[in-house]
PDB file of C-alpha atoms in Angstrom:
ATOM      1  CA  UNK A  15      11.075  -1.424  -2.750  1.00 76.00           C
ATOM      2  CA  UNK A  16      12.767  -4.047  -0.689  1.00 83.00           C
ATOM      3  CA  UNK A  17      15.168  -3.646   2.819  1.00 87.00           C
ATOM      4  CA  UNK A  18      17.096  -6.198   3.666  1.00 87.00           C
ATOM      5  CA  UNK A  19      19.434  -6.683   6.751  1.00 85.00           C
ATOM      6  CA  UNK A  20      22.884  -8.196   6.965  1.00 85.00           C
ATOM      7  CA  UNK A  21      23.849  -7.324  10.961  1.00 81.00           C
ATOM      8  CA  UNK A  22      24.035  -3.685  11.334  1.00 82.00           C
ATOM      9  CA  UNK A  23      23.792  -2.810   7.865  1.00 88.00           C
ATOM     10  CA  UNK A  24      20.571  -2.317   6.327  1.00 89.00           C
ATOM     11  CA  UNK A  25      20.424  -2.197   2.692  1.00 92.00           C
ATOM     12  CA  UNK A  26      17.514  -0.755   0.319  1.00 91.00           C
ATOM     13  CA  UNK A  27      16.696  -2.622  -2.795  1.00 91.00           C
ATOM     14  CA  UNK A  28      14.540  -1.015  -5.700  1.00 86.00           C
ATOM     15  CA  UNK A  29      13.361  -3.738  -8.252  1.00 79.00           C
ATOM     16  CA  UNK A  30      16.362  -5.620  -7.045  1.00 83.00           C
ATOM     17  CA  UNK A  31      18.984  -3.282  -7.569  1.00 89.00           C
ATOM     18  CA  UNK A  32      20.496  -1.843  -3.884  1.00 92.00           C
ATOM     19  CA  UNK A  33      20.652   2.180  -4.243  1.00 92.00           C
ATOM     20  CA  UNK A  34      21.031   2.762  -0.706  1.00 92.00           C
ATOM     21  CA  UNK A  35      22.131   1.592   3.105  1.00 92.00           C
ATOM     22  CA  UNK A  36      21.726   2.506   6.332  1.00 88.00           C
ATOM     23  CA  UNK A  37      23.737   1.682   9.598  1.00 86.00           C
ATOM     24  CA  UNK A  38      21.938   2.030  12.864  1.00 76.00           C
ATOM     25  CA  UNK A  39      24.995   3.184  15.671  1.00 74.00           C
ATOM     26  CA  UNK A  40      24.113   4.103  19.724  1.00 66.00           C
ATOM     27  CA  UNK A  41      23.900   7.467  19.052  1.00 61.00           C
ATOM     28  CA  UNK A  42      23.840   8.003  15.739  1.00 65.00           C
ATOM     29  CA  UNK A  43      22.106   6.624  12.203  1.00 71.00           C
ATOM     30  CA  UNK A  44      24.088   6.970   8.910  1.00 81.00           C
ATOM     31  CA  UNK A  45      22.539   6.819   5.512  1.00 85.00           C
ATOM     32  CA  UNK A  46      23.679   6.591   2.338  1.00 89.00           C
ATOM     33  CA  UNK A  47      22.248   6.681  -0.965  1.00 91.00           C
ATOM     34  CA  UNK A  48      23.532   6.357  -4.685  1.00 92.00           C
ATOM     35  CA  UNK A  49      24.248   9.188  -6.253  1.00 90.00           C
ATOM     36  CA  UNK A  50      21.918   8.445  -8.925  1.00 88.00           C
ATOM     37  CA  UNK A  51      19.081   8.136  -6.631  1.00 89.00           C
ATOM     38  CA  UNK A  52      19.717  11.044  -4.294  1.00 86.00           C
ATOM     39  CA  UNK A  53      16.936  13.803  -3.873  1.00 79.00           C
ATOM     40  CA  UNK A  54      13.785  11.934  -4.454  1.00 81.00           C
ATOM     41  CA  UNK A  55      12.900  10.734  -1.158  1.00 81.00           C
ATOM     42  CA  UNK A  56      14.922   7.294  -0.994  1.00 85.00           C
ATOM     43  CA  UNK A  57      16.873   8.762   1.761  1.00 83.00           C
ATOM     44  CA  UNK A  58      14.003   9.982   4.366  1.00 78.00           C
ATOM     45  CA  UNK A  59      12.154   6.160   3.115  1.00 82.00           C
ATOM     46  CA  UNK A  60      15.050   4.042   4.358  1.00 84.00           C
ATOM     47  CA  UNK A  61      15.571   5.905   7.665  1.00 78.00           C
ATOM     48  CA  UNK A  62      11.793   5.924   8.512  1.00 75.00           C
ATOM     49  CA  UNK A  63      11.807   1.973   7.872  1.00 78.00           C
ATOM     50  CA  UNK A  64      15.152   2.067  10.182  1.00 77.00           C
ATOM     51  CA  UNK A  65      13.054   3.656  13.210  1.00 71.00           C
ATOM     52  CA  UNK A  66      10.133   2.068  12.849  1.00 71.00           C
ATOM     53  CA  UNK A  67      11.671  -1.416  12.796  1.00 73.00           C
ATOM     54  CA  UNK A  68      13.754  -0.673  15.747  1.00 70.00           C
ATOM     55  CA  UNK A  69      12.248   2.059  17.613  1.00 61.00           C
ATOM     56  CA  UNK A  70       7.772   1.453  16.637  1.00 56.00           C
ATOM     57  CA  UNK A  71       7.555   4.491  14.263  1.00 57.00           C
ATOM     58  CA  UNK A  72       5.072   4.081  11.951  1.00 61.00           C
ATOM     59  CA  UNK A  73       4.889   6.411   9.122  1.00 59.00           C
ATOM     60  CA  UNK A  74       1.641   5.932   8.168  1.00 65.00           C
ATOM     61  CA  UNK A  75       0.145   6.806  11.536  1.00 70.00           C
ATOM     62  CA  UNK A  76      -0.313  10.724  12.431  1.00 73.00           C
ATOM     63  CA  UNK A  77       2.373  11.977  14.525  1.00 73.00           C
ATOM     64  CA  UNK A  78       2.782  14.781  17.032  1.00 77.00           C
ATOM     65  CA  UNK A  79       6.289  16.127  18.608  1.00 72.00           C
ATOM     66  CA  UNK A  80       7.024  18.840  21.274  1.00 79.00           C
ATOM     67  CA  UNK A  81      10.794  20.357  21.452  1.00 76.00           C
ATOM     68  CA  UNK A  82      11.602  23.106  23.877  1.00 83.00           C
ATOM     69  CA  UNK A  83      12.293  26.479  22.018  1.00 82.00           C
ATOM     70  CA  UNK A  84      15.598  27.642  20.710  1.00 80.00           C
ATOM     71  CA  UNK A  85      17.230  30.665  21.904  1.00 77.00           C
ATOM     72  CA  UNK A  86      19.229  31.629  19.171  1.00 79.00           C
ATOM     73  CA  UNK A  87      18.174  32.426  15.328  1.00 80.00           C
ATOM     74  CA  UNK A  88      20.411  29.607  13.926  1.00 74.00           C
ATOM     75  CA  UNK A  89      18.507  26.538  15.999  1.00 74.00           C
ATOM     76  CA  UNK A  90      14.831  28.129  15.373  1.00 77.00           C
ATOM     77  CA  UNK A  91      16.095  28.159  11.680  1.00 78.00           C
ATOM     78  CA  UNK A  92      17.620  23.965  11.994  1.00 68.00           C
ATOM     79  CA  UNK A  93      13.740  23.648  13.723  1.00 76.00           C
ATOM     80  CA  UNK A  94      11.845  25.347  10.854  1.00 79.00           C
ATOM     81  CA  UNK A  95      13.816  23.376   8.213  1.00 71.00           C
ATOM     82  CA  UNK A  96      12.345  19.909  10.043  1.00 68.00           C
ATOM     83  CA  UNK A  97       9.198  21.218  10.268  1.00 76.00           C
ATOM     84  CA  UNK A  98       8.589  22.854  13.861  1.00 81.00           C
ATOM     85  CA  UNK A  99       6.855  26.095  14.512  1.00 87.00           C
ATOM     86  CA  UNK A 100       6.368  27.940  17.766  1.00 87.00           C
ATOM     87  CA  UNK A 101       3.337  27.114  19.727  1.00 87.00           C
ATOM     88  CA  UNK A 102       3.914  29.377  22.974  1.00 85.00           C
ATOM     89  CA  UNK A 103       6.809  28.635  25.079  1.00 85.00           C
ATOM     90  CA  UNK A 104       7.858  25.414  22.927  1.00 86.00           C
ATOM     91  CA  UNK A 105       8.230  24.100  19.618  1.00 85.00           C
ATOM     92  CA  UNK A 106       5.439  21.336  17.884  1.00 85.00           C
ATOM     93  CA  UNK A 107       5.759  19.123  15.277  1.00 78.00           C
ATOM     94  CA  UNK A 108       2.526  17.769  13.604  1.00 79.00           C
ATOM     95  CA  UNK A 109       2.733  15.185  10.943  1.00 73.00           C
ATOM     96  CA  UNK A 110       0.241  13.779   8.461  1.00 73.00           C
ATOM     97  CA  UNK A 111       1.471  10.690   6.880  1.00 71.00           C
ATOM     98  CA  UNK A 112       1.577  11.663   3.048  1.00 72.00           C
ATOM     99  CA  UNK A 113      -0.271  10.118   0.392  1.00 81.00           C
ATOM    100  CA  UNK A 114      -0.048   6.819  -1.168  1.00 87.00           C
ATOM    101  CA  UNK A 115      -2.194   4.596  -3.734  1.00 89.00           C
ATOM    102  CA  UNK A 116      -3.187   2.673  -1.033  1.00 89.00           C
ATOM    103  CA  UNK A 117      -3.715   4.641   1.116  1.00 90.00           C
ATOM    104  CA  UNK A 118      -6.469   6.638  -1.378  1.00 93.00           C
ATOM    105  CA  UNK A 119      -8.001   2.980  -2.318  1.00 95.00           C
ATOM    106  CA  UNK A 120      -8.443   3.187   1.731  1.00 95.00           C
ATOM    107  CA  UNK A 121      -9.868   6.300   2.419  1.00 94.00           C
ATOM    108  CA  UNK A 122     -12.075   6.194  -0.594  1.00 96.00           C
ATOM    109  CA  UNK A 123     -13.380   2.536   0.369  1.00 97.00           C
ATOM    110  CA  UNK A 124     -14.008   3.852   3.614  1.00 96.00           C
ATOM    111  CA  UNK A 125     -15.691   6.917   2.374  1.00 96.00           C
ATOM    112  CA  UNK A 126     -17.912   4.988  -0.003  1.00 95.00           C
ATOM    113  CA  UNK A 127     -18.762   1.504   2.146  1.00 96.00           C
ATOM    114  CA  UNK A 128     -21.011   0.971   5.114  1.00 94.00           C
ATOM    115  CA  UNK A 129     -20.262  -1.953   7.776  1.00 96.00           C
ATOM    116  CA  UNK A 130     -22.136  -4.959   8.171  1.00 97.00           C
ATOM    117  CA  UNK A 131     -21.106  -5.827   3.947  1.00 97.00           C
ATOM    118  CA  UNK A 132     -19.107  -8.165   2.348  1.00 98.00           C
ATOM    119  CA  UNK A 133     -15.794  -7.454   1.438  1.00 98.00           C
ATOM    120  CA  UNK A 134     -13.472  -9.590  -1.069  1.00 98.00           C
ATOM    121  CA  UNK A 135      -9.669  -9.134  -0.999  1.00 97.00           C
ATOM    122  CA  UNK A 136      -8.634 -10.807  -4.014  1.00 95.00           C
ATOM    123  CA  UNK A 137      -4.744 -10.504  -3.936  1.00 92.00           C
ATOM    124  CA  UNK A 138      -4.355 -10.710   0.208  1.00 92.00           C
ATOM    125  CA  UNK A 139      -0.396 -10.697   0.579  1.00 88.00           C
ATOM    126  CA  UNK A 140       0.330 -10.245   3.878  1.00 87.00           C
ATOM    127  CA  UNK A 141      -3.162  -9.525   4.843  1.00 93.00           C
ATOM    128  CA  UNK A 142      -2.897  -5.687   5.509  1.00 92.00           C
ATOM    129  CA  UNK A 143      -5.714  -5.186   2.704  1.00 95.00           C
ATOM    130  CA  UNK A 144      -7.446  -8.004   4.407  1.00 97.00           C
ATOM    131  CA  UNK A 145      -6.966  -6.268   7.852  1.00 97.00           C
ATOM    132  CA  UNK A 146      -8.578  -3.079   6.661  1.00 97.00           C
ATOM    133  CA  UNK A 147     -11.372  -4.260   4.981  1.00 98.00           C
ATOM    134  CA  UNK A 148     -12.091  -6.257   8.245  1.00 98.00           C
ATOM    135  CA  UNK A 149     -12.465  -3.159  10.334  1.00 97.00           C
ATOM    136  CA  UNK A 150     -14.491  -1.756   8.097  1.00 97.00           C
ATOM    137  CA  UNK A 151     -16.914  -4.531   8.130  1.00 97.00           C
ATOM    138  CA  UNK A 152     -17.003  -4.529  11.256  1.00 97.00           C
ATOM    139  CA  UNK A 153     -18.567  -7.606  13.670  1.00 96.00           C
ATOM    140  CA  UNK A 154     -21.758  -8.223  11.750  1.00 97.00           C
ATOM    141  CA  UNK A 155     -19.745  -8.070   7.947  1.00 98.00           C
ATOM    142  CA  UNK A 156     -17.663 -10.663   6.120  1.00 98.00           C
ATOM    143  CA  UNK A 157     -14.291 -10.681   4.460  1.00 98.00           C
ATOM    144  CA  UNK A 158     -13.018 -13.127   2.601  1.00 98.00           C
ATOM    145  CA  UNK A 159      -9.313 -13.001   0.713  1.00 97.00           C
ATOM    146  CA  UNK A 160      -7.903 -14.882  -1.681  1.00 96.00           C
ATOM    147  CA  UNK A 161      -4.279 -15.884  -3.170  1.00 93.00           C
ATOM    148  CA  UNK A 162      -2.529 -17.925  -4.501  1.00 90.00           C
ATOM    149  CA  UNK A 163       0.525 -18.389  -2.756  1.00 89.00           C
ATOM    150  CA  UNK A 164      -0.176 -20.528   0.642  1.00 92.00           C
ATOM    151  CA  UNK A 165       2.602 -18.451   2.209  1.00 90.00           C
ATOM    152  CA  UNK A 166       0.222 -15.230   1.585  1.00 90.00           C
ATOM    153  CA  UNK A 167      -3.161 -17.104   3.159  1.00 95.00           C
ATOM    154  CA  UNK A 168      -0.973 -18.522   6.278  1.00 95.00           C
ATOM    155  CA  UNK A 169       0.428 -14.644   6.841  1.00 93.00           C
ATOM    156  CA  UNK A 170      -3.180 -13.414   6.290  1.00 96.00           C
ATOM    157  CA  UNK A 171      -4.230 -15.731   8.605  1.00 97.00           C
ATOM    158  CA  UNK A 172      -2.205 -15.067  11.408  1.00 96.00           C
ATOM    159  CA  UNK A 173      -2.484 -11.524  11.103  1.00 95.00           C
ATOM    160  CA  UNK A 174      -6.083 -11.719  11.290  1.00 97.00           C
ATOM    161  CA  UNK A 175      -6.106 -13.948  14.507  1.00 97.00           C
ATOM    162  CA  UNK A 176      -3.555 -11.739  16.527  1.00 96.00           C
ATOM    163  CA  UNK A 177      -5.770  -8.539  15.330  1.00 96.00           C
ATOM    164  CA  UNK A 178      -9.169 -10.668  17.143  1.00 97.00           C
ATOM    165  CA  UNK A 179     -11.049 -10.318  13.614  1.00 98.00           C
ATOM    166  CA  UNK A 180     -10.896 -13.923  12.301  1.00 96.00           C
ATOM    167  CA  UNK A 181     -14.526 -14.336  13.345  1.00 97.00           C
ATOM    168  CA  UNK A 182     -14.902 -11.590   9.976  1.00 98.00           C
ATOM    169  CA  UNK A 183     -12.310 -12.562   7.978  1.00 98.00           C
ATOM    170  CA  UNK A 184     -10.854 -15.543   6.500  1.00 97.00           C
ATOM    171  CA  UNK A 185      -8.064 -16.676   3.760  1.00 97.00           C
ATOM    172  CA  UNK A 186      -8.223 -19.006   1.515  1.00 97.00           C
ATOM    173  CA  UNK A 187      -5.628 -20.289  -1.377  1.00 96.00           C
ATOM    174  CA  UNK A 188      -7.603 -19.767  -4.730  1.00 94.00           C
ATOM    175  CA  UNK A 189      -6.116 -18.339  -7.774  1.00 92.00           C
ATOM    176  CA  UNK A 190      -7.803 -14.568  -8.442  1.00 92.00           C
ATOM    177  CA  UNK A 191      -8.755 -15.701 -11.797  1.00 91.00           C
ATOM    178  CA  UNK A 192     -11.026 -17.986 -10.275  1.00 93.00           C
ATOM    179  CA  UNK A 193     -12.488 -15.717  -7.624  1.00 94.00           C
ATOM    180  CA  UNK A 194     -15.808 -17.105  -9.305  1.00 94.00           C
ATOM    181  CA  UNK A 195     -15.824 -20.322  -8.082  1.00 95.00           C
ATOM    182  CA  UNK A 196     -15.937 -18.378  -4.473  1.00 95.00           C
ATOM    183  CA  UNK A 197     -17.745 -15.734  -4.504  1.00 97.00           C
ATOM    184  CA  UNK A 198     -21.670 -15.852  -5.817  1.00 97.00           C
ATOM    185  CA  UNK A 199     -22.908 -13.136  -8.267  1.00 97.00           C
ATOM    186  CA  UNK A 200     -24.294 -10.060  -6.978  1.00 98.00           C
ATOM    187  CA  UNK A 201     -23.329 -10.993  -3.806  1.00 98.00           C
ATOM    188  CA  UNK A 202     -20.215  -8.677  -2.737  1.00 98.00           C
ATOM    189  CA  UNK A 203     -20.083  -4.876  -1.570  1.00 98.00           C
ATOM    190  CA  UNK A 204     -16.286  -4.632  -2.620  1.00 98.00           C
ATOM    191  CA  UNK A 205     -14.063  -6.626  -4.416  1.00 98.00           C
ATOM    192  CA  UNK A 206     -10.625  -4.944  -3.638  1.00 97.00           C
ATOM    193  CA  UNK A 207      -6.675  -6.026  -6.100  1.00 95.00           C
ATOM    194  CA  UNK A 208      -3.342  -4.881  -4.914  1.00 92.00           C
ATOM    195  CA  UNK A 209      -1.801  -6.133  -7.442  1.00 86.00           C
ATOM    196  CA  UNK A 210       2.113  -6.994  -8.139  1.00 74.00           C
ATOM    197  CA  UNK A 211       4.011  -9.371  -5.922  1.00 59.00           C
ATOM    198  CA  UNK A 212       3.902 -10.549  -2.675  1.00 58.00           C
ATOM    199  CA  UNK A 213       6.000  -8.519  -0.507  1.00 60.00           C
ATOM    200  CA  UNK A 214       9.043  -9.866   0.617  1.00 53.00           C
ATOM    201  CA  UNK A 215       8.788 -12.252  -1.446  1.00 53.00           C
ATOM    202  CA  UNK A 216      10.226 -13.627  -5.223  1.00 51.00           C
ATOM    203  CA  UNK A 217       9.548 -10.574  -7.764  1.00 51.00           C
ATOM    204  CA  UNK A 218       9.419 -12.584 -10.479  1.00 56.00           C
ATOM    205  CA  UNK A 219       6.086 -14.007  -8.802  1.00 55.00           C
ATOM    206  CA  UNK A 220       3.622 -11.708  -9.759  1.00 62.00           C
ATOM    207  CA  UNK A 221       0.241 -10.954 -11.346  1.00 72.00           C
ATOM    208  CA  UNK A 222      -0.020 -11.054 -14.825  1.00 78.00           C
ATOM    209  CA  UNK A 223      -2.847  -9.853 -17.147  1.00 75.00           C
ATOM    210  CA  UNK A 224      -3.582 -13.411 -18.445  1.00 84.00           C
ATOM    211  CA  UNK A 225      -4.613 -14.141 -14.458  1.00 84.00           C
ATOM    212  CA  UNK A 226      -5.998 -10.106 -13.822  1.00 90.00           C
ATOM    213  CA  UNK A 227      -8.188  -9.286 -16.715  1.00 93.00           C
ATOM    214  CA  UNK A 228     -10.350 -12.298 -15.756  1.00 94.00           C
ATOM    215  CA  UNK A 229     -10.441 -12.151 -12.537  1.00 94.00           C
ATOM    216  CA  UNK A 230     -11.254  -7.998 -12.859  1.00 96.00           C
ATOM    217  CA  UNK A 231     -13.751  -9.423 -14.831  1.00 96.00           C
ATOM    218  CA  UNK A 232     -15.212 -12.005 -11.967  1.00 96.00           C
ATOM    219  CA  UNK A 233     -14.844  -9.496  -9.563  1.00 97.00           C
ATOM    220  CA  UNK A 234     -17.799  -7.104 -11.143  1.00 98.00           C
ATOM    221  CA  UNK A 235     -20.008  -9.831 -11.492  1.00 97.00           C
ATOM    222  CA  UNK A 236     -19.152 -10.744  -8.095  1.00 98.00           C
ATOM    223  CA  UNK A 237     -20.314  -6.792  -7.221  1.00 98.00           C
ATOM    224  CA  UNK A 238     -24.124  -6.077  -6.060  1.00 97.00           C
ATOM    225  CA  UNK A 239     -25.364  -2.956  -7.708  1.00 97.00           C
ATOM    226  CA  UNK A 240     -23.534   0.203  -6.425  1.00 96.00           C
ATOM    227  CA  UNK A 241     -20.850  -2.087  -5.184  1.00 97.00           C
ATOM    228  CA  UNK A 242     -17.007  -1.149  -5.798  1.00 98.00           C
ATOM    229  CA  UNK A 243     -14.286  -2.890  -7.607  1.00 98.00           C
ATOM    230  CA  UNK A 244     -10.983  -0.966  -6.205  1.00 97.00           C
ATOM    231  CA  UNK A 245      -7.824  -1.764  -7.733  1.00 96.00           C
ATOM    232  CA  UNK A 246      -4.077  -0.531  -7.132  1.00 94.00           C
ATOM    233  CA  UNK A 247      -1.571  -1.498 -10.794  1.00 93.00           C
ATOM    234  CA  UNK A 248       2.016  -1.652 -10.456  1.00 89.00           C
ATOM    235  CA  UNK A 249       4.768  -0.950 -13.509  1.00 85.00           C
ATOM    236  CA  UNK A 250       8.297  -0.938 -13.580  1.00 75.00           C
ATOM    237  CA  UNK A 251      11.607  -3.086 -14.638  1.00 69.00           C
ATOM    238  CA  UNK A 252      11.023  -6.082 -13.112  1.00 67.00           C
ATOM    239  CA  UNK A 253       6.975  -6.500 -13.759  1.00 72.00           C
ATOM    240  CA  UNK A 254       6.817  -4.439 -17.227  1.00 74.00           C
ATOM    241  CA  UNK A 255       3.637  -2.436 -17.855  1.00 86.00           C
ATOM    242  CA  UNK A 256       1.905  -5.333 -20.001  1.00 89.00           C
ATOM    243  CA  UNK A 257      -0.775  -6.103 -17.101  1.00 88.00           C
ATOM    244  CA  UNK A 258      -0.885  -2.210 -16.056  1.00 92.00           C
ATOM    245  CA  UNK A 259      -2.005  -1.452 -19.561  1.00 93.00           C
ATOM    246  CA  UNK A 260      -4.437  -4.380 -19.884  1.00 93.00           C
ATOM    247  CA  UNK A 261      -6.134  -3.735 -16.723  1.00 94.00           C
ATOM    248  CA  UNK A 262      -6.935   0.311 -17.992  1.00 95.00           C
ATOM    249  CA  UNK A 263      -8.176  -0.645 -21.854  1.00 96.00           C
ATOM    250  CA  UNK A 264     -10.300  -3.253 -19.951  1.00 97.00           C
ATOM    251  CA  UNK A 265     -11.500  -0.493 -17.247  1.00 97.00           C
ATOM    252  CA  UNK A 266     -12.130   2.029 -20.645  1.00 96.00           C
ATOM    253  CA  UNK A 267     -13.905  -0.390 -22.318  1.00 97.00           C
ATOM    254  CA  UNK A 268     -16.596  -0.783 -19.628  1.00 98.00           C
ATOM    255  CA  UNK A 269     -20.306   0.500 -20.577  1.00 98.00           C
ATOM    256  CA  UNK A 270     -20.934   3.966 -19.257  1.00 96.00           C
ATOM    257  CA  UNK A 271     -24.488   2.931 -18.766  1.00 97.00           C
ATOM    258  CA  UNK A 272     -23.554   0.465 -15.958  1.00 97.00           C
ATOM    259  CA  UNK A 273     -20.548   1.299 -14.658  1.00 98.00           C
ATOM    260  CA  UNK A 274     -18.648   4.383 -13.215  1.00 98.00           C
ATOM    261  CA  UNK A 275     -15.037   4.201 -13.838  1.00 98.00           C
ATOM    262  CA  UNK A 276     -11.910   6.906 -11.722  1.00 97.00           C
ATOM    263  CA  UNK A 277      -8.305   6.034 -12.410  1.00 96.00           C
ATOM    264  CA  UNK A 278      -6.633   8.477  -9.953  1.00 94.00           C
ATOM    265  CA  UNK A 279      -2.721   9.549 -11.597  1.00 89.00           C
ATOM    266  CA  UNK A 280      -0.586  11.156  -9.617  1.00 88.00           C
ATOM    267  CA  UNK A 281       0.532  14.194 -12.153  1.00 87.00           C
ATOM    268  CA  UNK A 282       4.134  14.848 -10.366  1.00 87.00           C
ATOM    269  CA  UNK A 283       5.134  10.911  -9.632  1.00 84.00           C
ATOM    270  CA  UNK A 284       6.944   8.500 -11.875  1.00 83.00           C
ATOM    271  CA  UNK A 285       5.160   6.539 -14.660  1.00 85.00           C
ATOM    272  CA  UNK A 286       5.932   3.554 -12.914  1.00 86.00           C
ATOM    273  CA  UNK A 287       4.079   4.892  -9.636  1.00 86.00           C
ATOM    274  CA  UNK A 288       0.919   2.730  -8.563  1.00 91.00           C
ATOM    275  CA  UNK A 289      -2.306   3.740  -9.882  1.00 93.00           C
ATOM    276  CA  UNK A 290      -5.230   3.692  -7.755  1.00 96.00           C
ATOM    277  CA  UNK A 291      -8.585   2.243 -10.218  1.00 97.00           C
ATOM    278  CA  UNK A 292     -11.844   2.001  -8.970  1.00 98.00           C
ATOM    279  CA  UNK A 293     -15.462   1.026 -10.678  1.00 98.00           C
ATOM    280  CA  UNK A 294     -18.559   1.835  -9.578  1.00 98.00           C
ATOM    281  CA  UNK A 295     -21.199  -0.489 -10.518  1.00 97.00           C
ATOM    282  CA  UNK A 296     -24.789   1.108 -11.500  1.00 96.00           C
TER     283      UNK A 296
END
């Protein structure tokens, strides 16, 4: 998914098509959404990207809100519906930011890795992977990403030097295919894909199997034993499935003898959802 802003008008895009917009007001936010897309969360998505772009809220950070409590039945009822509860003489509001692909790829990474390793981000976008793995190596580990778009390795970059963590982690432009000709074998704790397009950016740049499956390839000979290969596939109108469905017959066709293999599918989501992959090498 994709905003984009024209003034006051905010306008979401899902694989190009706009089912939604948003107008931000001095006292007041409206949103609309096509019909066709109302009641599956598109609405609550485009005004939490409205506040935290103009107000700092981040939805994937935890959350905590106090309100003072209602004295009627009808407000403690317009509370309850958004998720406050009495807690003595006012009303709280915890929130957990809910689940996403990458956000499991994270939290089982973290789970799973020590600091002080090397870390690979093969597909860095805009560095956010990159970012993450670099706290997790902490000062005496060593992240390197790759891409192939310069525009990704400048953002990474940047983001890295503002953060105080390019002295871990570094960017460089190198097709993932190739990640090879970087990274020595049996040398890397994690080898971590996101893979897709580059946010922001052109959609019809993207990963393809032709580039993936060798570079998934690369990345477990790249792996020490009992390192990780984590990767997040994307599906849908613009992308296809082709490289999706590559990427799991080439994860199914690994040896059980030396490797452990989870693809984690979200029963209740969309087909097209991401889908969190992750190898375990013996």
């Amino acid at each position: 998914m994709e905003i984009r802003r024209e003034g006051p008008v905010y306008t979401l895009y899902k694989e190009k098509a706009p089912i939604g917009t948003a107008r931000l007001e001095q006292d007041a936010v409206w949103v609309e959404i096509a019909p066709a897309w109302r009641r599956r969360g598109y609405g609550s998505y485009l005004l939490k990207e409205l506040l935290r772009q103009n107000s700092g809220l981040d939805p994937k950070t935890e959350t905590q809100f106090t309100a003072p409590l209602p004295g009627d039945d009808a407000a403690r009822a317009l509370a309850a519906k958004f998720d406050f509860v009495p807690a003595g003489d006012h009303l709280l509001r915890r929130r957990v930011p809910d689940l996403s692909a990458v956000g499991l790829c994270h939290e089982f990474l973290t789970a799973h890795l020590l600091p002080g390793g090397f870390y690979v981000d093969a597909t860095c976008g805009n560095g956010h992977d990159t970012e993450f793995l670099c706290r997790l190596a902490g000062p005496q580990g060593q992240v390197l990403a790759l891409d192939i778009q310069p525009r990704a390795v400048e953002a990474t970059n940047a983001r890295l030097a503002a953060a105080g963590l390019d002295g871990i982690g570094r960017a460089v432009v190198q097709d993932h295919a190739r990640l090879g000709e970087q990274v020595a074998p049996g040398s890397a704790d994690c080898v971590l894909f996101n893979f897709g397009w580059l946010p922001g950016a052109d959609h019809e740049v993207h990963s393809t199997a032709a580039g993936s499956i060798p570079a998934l390839q690369a990345a477990l000979t790249a792996l020490k034993p009992r390192g990780v290969l984590a990767a997040v596939l994307y599906s849908g109108q613009v992308i296809g499935d082709s490289e999706k469905q590559a990427a799991l017959a080439f994860f199914r066709s690994l040896p059980l003898t030396k490797y452990t293999v989870l693809v984690c599918e979200f029963a209740n989501w969309a087909d097209t959802a991401p889908l969190p992959c992750f190898v375990l090498k013996k």
